[in-house]
mmCIF file of N, CA and C in Angstrom:
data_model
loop_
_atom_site.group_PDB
_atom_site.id
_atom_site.type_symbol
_atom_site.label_atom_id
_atom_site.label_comp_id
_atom_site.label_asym_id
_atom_site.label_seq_id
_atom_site.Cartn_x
_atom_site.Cartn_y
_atom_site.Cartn_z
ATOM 1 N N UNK A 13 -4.028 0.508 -32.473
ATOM 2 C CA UNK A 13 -4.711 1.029 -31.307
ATOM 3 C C UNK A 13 -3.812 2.041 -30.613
ATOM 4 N N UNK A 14 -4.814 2.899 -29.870
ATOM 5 C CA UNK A 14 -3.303 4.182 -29.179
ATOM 6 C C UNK A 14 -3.435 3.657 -28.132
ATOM 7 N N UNK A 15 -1.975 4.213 -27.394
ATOM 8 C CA UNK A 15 -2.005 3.572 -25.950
ATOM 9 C C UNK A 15 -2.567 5.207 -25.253
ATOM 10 N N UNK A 16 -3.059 4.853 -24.189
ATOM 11 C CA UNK A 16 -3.615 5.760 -23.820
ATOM 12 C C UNK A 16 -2.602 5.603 -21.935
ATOM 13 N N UNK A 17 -1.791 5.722 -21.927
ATOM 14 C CA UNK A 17 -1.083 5.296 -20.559
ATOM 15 C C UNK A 17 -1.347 6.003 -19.525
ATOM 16 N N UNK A 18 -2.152 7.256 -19.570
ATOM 17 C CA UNK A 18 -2.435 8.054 -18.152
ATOM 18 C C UNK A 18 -3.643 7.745 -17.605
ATOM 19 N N UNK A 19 -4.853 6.786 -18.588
ATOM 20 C CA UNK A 19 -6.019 6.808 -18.144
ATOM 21 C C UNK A 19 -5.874 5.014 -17.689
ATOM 22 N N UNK A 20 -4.532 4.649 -18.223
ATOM 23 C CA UNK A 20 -4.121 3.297 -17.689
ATOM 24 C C UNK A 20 -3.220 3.303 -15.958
ATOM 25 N N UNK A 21 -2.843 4.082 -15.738
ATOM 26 C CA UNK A 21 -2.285 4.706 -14.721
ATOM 27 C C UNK A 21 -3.320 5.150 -13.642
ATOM 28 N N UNK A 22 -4.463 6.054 -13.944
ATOM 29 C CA UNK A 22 -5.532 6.559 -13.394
ATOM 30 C C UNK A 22 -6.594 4.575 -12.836
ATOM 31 N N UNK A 23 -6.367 3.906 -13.845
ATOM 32 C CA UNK A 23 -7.388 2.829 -13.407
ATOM 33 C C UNK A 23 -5.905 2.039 -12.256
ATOM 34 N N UNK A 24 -4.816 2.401 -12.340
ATOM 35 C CA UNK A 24 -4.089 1.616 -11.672
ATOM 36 C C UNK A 24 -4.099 2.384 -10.396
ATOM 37 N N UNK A 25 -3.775 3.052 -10.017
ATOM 38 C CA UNK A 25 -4.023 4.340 -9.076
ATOM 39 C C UNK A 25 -5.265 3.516 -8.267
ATOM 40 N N UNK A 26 -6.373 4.116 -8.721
ATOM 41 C CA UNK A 26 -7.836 3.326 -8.468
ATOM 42 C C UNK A 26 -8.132 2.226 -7.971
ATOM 43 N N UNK A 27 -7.416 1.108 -8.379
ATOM 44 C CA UNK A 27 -7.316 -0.057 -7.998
ATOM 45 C C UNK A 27 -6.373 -0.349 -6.603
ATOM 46 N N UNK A 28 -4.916 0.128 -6.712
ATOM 47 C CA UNK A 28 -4.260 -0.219 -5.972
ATOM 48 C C UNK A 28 -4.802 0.850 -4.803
ATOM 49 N N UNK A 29 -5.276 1.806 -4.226
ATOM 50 C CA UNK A 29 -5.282 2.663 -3.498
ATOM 51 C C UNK A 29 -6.744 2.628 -2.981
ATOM 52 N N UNK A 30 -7.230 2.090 -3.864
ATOM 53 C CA UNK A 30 -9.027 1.545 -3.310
ATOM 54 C C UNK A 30 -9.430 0.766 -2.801
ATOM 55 N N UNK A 31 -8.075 -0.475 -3.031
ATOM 56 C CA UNK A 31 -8.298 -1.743 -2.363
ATOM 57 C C UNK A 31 -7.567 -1.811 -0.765
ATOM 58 N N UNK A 32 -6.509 -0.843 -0.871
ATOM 59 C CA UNK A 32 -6.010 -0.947 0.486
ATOM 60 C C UNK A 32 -6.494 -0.100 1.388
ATOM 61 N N UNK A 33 -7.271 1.080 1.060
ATOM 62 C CA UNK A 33 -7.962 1.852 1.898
ATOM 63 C C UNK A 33 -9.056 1.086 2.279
ATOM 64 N N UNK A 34 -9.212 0.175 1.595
ATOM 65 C CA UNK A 34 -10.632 -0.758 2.323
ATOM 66 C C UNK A 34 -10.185 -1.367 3.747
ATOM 67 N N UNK A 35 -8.722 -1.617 3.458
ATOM 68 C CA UNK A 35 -8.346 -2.200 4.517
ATOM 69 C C UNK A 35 -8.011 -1.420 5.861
ATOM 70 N N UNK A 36 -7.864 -0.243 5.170
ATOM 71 C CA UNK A 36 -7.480 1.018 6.506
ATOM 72 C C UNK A 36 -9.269 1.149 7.268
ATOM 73 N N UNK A 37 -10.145 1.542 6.269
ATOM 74 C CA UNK A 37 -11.112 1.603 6.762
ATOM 75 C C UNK A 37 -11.313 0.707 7.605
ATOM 76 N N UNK A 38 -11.373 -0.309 7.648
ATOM 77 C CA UNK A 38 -11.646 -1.333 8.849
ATOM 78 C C UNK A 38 -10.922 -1.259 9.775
ATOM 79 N N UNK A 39 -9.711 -0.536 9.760
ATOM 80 C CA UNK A 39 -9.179 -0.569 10.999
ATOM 81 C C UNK A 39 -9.466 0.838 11.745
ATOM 82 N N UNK A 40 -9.808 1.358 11.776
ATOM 83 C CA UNK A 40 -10.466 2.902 12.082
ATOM 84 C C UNK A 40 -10.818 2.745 13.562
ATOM 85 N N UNK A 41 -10.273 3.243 14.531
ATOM 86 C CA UNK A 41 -10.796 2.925 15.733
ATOM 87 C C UNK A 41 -10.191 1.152 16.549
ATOM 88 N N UNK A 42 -9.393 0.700 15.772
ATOM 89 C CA UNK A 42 -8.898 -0.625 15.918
ATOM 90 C C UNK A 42 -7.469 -1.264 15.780
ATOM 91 N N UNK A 43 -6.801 -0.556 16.245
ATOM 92 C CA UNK A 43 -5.350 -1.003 16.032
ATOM 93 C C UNK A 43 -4.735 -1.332 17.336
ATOM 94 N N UNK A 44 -5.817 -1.706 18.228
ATOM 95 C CA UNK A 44 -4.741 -2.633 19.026
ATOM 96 C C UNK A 44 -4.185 -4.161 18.855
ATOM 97 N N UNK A 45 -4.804 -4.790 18.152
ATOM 98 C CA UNK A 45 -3.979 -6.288 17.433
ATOM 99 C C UNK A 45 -2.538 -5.685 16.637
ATOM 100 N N UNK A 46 -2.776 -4.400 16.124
ATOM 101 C CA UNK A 46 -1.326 -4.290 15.685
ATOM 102 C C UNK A 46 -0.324 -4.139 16.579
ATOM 103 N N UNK A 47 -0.851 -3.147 17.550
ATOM 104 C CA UNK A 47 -0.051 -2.589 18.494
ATOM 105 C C UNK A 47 0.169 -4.437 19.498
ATOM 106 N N UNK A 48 -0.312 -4.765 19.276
ATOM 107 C CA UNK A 48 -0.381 -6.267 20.699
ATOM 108 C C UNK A 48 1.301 -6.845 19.940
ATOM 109 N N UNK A 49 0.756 -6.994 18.326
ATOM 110 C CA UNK A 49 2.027 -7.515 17.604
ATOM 111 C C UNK A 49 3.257 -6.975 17.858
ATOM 112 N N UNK A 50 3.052 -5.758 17.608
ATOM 113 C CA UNK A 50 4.298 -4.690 17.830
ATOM 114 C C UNK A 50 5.206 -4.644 19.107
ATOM 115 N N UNK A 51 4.360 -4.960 20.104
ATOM 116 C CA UNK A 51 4.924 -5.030 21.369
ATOM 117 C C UNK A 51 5.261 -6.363 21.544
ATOM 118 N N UNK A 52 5.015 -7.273 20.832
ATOM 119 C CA UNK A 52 5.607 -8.631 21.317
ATOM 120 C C UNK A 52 7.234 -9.090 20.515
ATOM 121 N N UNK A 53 7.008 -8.014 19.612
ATOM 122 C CA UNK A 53 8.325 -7.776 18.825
ATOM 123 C C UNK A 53 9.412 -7.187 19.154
ATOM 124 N N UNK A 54 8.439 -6.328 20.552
ATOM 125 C CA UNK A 54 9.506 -5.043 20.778
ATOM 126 C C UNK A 54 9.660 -3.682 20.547
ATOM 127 N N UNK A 55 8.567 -3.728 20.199
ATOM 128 C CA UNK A 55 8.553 -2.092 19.172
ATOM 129 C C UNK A 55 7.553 -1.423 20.126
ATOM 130 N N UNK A 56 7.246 -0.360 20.334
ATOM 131 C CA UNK A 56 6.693 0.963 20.508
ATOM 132 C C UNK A 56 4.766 0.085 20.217
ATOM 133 N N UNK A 57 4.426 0.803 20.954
ATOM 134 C CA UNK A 57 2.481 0.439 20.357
ATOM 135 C C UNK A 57 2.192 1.686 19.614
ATOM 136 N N UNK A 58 2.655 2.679 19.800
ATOM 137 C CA UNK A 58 2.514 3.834 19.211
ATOM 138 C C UNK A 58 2.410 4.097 17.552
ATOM 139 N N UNK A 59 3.606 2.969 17.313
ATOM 140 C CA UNK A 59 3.575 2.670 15.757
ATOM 141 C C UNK A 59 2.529 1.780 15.055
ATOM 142 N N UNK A 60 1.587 1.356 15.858
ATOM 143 C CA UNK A 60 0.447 0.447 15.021
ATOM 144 C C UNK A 60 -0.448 2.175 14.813
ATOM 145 N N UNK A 61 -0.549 3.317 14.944
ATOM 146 C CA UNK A 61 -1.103 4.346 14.117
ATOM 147 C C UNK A 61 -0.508 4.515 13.165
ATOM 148 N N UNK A 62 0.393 3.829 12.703
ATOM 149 C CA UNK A 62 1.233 4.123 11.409
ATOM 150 C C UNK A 62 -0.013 3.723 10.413
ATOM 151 N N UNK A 63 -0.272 2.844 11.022
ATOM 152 C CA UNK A 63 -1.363 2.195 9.713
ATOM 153 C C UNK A 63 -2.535 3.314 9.125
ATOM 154 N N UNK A 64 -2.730 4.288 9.918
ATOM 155 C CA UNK A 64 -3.831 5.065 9.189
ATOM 156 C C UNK A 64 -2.524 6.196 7.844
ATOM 157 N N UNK A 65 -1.844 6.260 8.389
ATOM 158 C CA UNK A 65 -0.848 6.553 7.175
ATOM 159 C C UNK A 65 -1.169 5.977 6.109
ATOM 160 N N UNK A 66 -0.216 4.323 6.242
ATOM 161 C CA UNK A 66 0.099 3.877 5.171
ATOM 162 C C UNK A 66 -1.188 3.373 4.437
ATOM 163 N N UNK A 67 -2.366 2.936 5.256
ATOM 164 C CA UNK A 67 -3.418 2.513 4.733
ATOM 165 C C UNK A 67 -4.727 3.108 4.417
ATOM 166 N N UNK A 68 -4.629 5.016 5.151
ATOM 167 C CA UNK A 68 -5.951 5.638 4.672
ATOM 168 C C UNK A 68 -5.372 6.794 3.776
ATOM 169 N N UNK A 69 -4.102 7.625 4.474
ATOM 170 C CA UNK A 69 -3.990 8.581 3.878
ATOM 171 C C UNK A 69 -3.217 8.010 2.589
ATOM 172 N N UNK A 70 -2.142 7.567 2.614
ATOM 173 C CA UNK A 70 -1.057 6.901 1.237
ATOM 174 C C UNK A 70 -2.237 6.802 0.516
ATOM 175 N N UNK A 71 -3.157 5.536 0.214
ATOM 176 C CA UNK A 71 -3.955 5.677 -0.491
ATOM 177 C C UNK A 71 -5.144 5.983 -0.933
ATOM 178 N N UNK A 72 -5.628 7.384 -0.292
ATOM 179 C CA UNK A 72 -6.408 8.219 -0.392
ATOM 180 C C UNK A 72 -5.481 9.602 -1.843
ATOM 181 N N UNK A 73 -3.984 9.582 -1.475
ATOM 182 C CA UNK A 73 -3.358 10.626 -1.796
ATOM 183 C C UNK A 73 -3.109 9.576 -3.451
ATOM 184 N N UNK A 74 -2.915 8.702 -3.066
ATOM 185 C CA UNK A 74 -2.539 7.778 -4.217
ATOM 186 C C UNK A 74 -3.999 8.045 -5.436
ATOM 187 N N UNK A 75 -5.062 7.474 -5.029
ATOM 188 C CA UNK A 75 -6.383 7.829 -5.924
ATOM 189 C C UNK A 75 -6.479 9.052 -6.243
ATOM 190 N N UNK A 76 -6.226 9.908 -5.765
ATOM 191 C CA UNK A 76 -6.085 11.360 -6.589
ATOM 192 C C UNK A 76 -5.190 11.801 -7.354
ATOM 193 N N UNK A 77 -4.157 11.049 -7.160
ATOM 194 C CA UNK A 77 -3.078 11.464 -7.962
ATOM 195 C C UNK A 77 -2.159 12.888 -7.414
ATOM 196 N N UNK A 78 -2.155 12.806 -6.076
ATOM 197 C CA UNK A 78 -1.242 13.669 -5.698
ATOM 198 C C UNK A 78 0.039 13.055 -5.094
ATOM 199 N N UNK A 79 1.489 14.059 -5.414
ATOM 200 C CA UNK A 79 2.113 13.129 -4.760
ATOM 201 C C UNK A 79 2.685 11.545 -5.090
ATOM 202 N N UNK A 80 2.320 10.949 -6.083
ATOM 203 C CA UNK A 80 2.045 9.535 -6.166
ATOM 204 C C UNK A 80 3.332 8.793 -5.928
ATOM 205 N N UNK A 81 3.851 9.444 -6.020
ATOM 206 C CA UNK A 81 5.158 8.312 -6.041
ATOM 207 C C UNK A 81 5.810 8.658 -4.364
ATOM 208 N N UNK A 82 5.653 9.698 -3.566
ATOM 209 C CA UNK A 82 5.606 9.696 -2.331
ATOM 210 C C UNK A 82 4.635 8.781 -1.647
ATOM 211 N N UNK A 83 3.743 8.833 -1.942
ATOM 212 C CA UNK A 83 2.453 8.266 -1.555
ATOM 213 C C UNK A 83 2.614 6.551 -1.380
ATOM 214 N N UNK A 84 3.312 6.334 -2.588
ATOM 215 C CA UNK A 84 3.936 5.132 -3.144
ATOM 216 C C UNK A 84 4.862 4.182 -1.977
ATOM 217 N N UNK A 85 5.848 5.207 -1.844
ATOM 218 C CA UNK A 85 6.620 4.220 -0.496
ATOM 219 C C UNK A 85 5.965 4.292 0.761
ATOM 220 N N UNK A 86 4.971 5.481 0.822
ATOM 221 C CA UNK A 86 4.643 5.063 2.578
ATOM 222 C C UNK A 86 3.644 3.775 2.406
ATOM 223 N N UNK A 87 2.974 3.628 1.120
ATOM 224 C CA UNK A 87 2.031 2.640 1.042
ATOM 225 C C UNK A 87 3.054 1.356 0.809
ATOM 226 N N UNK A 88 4.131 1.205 0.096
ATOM 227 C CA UNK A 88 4.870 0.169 0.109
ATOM 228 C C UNK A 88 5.289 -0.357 1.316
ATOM 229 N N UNK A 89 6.352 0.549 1.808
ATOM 230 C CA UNK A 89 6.602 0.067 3.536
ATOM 231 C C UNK A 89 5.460 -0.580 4.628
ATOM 232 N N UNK A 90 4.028 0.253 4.098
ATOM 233 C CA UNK A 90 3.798 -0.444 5.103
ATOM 234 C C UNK A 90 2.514 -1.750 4.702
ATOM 235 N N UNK A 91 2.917 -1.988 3.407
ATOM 236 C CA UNK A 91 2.713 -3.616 3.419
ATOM 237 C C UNK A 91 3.981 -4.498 3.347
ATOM 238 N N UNK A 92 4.755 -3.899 3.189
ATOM 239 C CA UNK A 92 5.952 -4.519 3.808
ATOM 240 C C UNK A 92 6.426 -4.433 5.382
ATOM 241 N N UNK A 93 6.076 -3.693 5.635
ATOM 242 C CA UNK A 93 5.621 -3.813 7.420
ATOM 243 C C UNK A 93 5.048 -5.196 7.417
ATOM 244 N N UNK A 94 3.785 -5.257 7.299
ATOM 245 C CA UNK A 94 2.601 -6.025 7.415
ATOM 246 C C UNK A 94 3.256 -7.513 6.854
ATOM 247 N N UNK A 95 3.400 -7.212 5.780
ATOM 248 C CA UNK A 95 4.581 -8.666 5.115
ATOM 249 C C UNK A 95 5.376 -9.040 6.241
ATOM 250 N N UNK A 96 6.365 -9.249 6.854
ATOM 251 C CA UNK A 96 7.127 -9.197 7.390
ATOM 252 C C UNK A 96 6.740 -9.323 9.129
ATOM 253 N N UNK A 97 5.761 -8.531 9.389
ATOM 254 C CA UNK A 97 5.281 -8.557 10.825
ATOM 255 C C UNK A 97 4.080 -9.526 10.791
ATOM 256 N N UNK A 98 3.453 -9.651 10.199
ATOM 257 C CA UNK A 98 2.172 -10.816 10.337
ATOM 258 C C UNK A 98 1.895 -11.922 9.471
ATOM 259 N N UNK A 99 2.740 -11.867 7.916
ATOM 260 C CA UNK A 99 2.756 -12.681 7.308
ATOM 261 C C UNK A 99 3.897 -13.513 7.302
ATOM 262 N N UNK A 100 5.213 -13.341 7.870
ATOM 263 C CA UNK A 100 6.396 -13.283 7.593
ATOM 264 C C UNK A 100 6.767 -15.341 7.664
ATOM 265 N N UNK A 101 5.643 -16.040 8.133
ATOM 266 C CA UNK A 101 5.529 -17.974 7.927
ATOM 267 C C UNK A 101 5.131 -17.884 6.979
ATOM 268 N N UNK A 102 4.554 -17.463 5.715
ATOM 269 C CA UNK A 102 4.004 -17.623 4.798
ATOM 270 C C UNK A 102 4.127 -17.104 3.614
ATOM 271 N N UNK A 103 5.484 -16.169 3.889
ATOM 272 C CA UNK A 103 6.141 -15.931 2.732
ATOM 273 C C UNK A 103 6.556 -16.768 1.813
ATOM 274 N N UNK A 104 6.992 -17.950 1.981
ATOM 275 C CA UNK A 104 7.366 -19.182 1.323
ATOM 276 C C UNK A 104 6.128 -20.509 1.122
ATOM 277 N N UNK A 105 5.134 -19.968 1.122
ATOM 278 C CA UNK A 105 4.299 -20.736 1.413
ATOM 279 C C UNK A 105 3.075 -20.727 -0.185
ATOM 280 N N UNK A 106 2.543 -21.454 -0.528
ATOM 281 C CA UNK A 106 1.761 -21.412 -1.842
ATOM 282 C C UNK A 106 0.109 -22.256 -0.953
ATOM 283 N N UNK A 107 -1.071 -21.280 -1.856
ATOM 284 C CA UNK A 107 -2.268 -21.881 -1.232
ATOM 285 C C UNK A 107 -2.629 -22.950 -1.663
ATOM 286 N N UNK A 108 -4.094 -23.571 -1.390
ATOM 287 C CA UNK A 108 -4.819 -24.930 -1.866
ATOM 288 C C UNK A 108 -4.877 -24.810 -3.279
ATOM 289 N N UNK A 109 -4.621 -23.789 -4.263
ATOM 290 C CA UNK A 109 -4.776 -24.070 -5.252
ATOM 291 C C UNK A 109 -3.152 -23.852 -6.550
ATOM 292 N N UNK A 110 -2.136 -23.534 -5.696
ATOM 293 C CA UNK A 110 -0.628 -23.563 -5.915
ATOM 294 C C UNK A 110 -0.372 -21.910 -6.007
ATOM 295 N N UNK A 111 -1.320 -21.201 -6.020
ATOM 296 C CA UNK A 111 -0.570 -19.499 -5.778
ATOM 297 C C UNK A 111 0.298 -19.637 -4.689
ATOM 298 N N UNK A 112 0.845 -18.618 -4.647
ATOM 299 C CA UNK A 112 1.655 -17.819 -3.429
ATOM 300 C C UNK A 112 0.194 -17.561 -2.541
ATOM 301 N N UNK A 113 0.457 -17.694 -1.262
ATOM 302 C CA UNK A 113 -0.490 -17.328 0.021
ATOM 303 C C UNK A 113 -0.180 -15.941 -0.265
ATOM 304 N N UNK A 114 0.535 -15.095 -0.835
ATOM 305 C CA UNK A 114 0.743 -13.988 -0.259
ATOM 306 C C UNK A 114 0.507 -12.956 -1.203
ATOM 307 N N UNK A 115 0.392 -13.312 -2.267
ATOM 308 C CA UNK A 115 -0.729 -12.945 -3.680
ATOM 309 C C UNK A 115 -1.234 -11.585 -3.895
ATOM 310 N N UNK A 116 -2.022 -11.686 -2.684
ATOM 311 C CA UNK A 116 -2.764 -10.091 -2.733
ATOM 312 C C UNK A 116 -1.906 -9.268 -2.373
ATOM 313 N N UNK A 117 -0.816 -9.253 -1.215
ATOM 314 C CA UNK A 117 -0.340 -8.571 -0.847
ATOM 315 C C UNK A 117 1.178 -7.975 -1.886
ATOM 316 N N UNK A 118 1.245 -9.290 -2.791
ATOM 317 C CA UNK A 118 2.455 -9.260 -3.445
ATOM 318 C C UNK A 118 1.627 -8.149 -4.470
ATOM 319 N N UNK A 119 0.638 -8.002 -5.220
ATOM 320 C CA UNK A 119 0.193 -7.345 -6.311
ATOM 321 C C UNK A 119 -0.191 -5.922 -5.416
ATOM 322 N N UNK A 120 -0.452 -5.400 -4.194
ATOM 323 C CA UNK A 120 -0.696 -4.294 -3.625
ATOM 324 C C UNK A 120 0.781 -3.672 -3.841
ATOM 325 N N UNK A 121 2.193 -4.479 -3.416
ATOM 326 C CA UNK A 121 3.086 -3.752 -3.565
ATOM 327 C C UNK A 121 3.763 -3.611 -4.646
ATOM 328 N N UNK A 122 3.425 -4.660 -5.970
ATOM 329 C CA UNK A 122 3.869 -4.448 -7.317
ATOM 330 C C UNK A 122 3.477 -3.358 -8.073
ATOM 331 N N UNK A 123 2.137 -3.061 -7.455
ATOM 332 C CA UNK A 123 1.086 -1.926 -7.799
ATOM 333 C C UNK A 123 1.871 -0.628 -7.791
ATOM 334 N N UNK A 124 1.955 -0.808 -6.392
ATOM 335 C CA UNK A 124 2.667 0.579 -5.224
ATOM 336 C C UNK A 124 3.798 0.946 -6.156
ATOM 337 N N UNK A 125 4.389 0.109 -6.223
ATOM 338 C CA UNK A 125 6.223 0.139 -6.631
ATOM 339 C C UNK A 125 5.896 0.670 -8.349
ATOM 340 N N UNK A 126 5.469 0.090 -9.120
ATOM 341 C CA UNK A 126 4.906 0.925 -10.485
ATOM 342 C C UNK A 126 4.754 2.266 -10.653
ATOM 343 N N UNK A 127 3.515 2.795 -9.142
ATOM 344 C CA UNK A 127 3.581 3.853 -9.443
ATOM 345 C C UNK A 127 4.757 4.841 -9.506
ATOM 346 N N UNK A 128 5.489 4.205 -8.579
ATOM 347 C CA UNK A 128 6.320 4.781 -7.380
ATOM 348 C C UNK A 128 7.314 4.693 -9.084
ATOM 349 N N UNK A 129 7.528 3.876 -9.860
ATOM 350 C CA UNK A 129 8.342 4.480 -10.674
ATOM 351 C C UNK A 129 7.668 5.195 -11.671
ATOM 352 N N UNK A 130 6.183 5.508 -12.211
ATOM 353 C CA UNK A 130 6.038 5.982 -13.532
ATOM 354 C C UNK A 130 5.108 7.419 -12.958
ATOM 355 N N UNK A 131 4.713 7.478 -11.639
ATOM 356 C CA UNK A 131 4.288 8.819 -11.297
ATOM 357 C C UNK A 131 2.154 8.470 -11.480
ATOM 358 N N UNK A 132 1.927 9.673 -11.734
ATOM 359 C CA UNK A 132 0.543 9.673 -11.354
ATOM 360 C C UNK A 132 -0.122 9.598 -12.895
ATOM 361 N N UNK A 133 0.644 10.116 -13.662
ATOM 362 C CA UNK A 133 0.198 10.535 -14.951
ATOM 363 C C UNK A 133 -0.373 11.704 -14.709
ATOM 364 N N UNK A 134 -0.732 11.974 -16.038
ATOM 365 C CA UNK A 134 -1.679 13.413 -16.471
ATOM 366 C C UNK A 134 -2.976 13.493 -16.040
ATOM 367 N N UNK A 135 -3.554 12.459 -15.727
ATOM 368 C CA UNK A 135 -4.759 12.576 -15.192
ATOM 369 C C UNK A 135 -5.217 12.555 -13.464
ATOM 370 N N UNK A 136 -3.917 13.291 -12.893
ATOM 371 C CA UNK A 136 -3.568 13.340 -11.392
ATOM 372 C C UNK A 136 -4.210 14.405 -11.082
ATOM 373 N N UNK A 137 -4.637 14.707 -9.636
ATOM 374 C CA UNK A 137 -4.329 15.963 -8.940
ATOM 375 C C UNK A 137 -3.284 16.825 -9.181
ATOM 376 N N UNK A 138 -1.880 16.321 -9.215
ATOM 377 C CA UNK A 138 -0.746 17.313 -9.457
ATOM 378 C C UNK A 138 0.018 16.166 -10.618
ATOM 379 N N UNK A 139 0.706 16.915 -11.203
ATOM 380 C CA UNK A 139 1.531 16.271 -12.195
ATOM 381 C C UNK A 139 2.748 16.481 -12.651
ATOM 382 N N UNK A 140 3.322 17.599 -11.455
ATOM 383 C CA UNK A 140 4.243 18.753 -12.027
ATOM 384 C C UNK A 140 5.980 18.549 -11.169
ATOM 385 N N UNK A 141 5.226 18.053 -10.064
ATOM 386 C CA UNK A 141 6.257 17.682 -8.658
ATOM 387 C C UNK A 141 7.190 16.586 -9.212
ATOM 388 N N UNK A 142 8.104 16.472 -8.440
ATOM 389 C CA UNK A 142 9.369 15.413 -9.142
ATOM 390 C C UNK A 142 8.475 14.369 -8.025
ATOM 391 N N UNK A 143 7.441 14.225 -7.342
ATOM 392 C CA UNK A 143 7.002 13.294 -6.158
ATOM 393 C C UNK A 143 5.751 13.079 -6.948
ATOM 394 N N UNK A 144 5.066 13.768 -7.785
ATOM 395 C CA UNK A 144 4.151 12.767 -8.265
ATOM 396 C C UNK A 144 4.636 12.029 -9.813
#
């Protein structure tokens, strides 16, 4: 069988960048629970707009294949934000059925981090940049 690795890349792209923009979408108009968090931490409220970054544009830029491996850490950081700021009891923690509680979020950034090392492939928007 041939490996076909750019149209395997293109469905990874797709996946990881489709599923977390779902999550940006919902926050559209709604980031004061982040900002509430942020400030009880100490931080700025200003930085809960980070999230339309890491969660509409990163992977909006990510599904096209531009950029990808830039695209890659702002989308990493900021589920590692999110890890860390809202999940951060349950990092050590496994669900009712023995996964990790933290599962989805662990495969969004295994995703991220993949691209972030193998690029967009050939079947990108750009393909040429040392960033995709």
């Amino acid at each position: 069988m041939n490996k076909n690795t750019d149209l395997g890349l293109l469905i990874l792209r797709i996946a990881v960048g489709g599923l977390m923009l779902l999550h940006g979408i919902a926050k559209i108009g709604n980031t004061s629970f982040i900002g509430g968090m942020l400030e009880e931490k100490g931080l700025p409220y200003i930085m809960s707009y980070g999230v339309y970054i890491t969660e509409i544009i990163a992977p909006l830029l990510i599904i096209a294949g531009f950029r990808t491996r830039l695209s890659s850490v702002a989308y990493v950081f900021g589920a590692l934000f999110a890890l860390f700021l809202v999940h951060s009891g349950q990092i050590f923690s496994l669900n009712e059925t023995g996964g990790w509680e933290l599962e989805l979020l662990g495969m969004y950034i295994s995703g991220a981090l993949c691209l972030f090392f193998t690029g967009g492939g050939k079947l990108a928007v750009s393909s040429s940049n040392q960033w995709d």
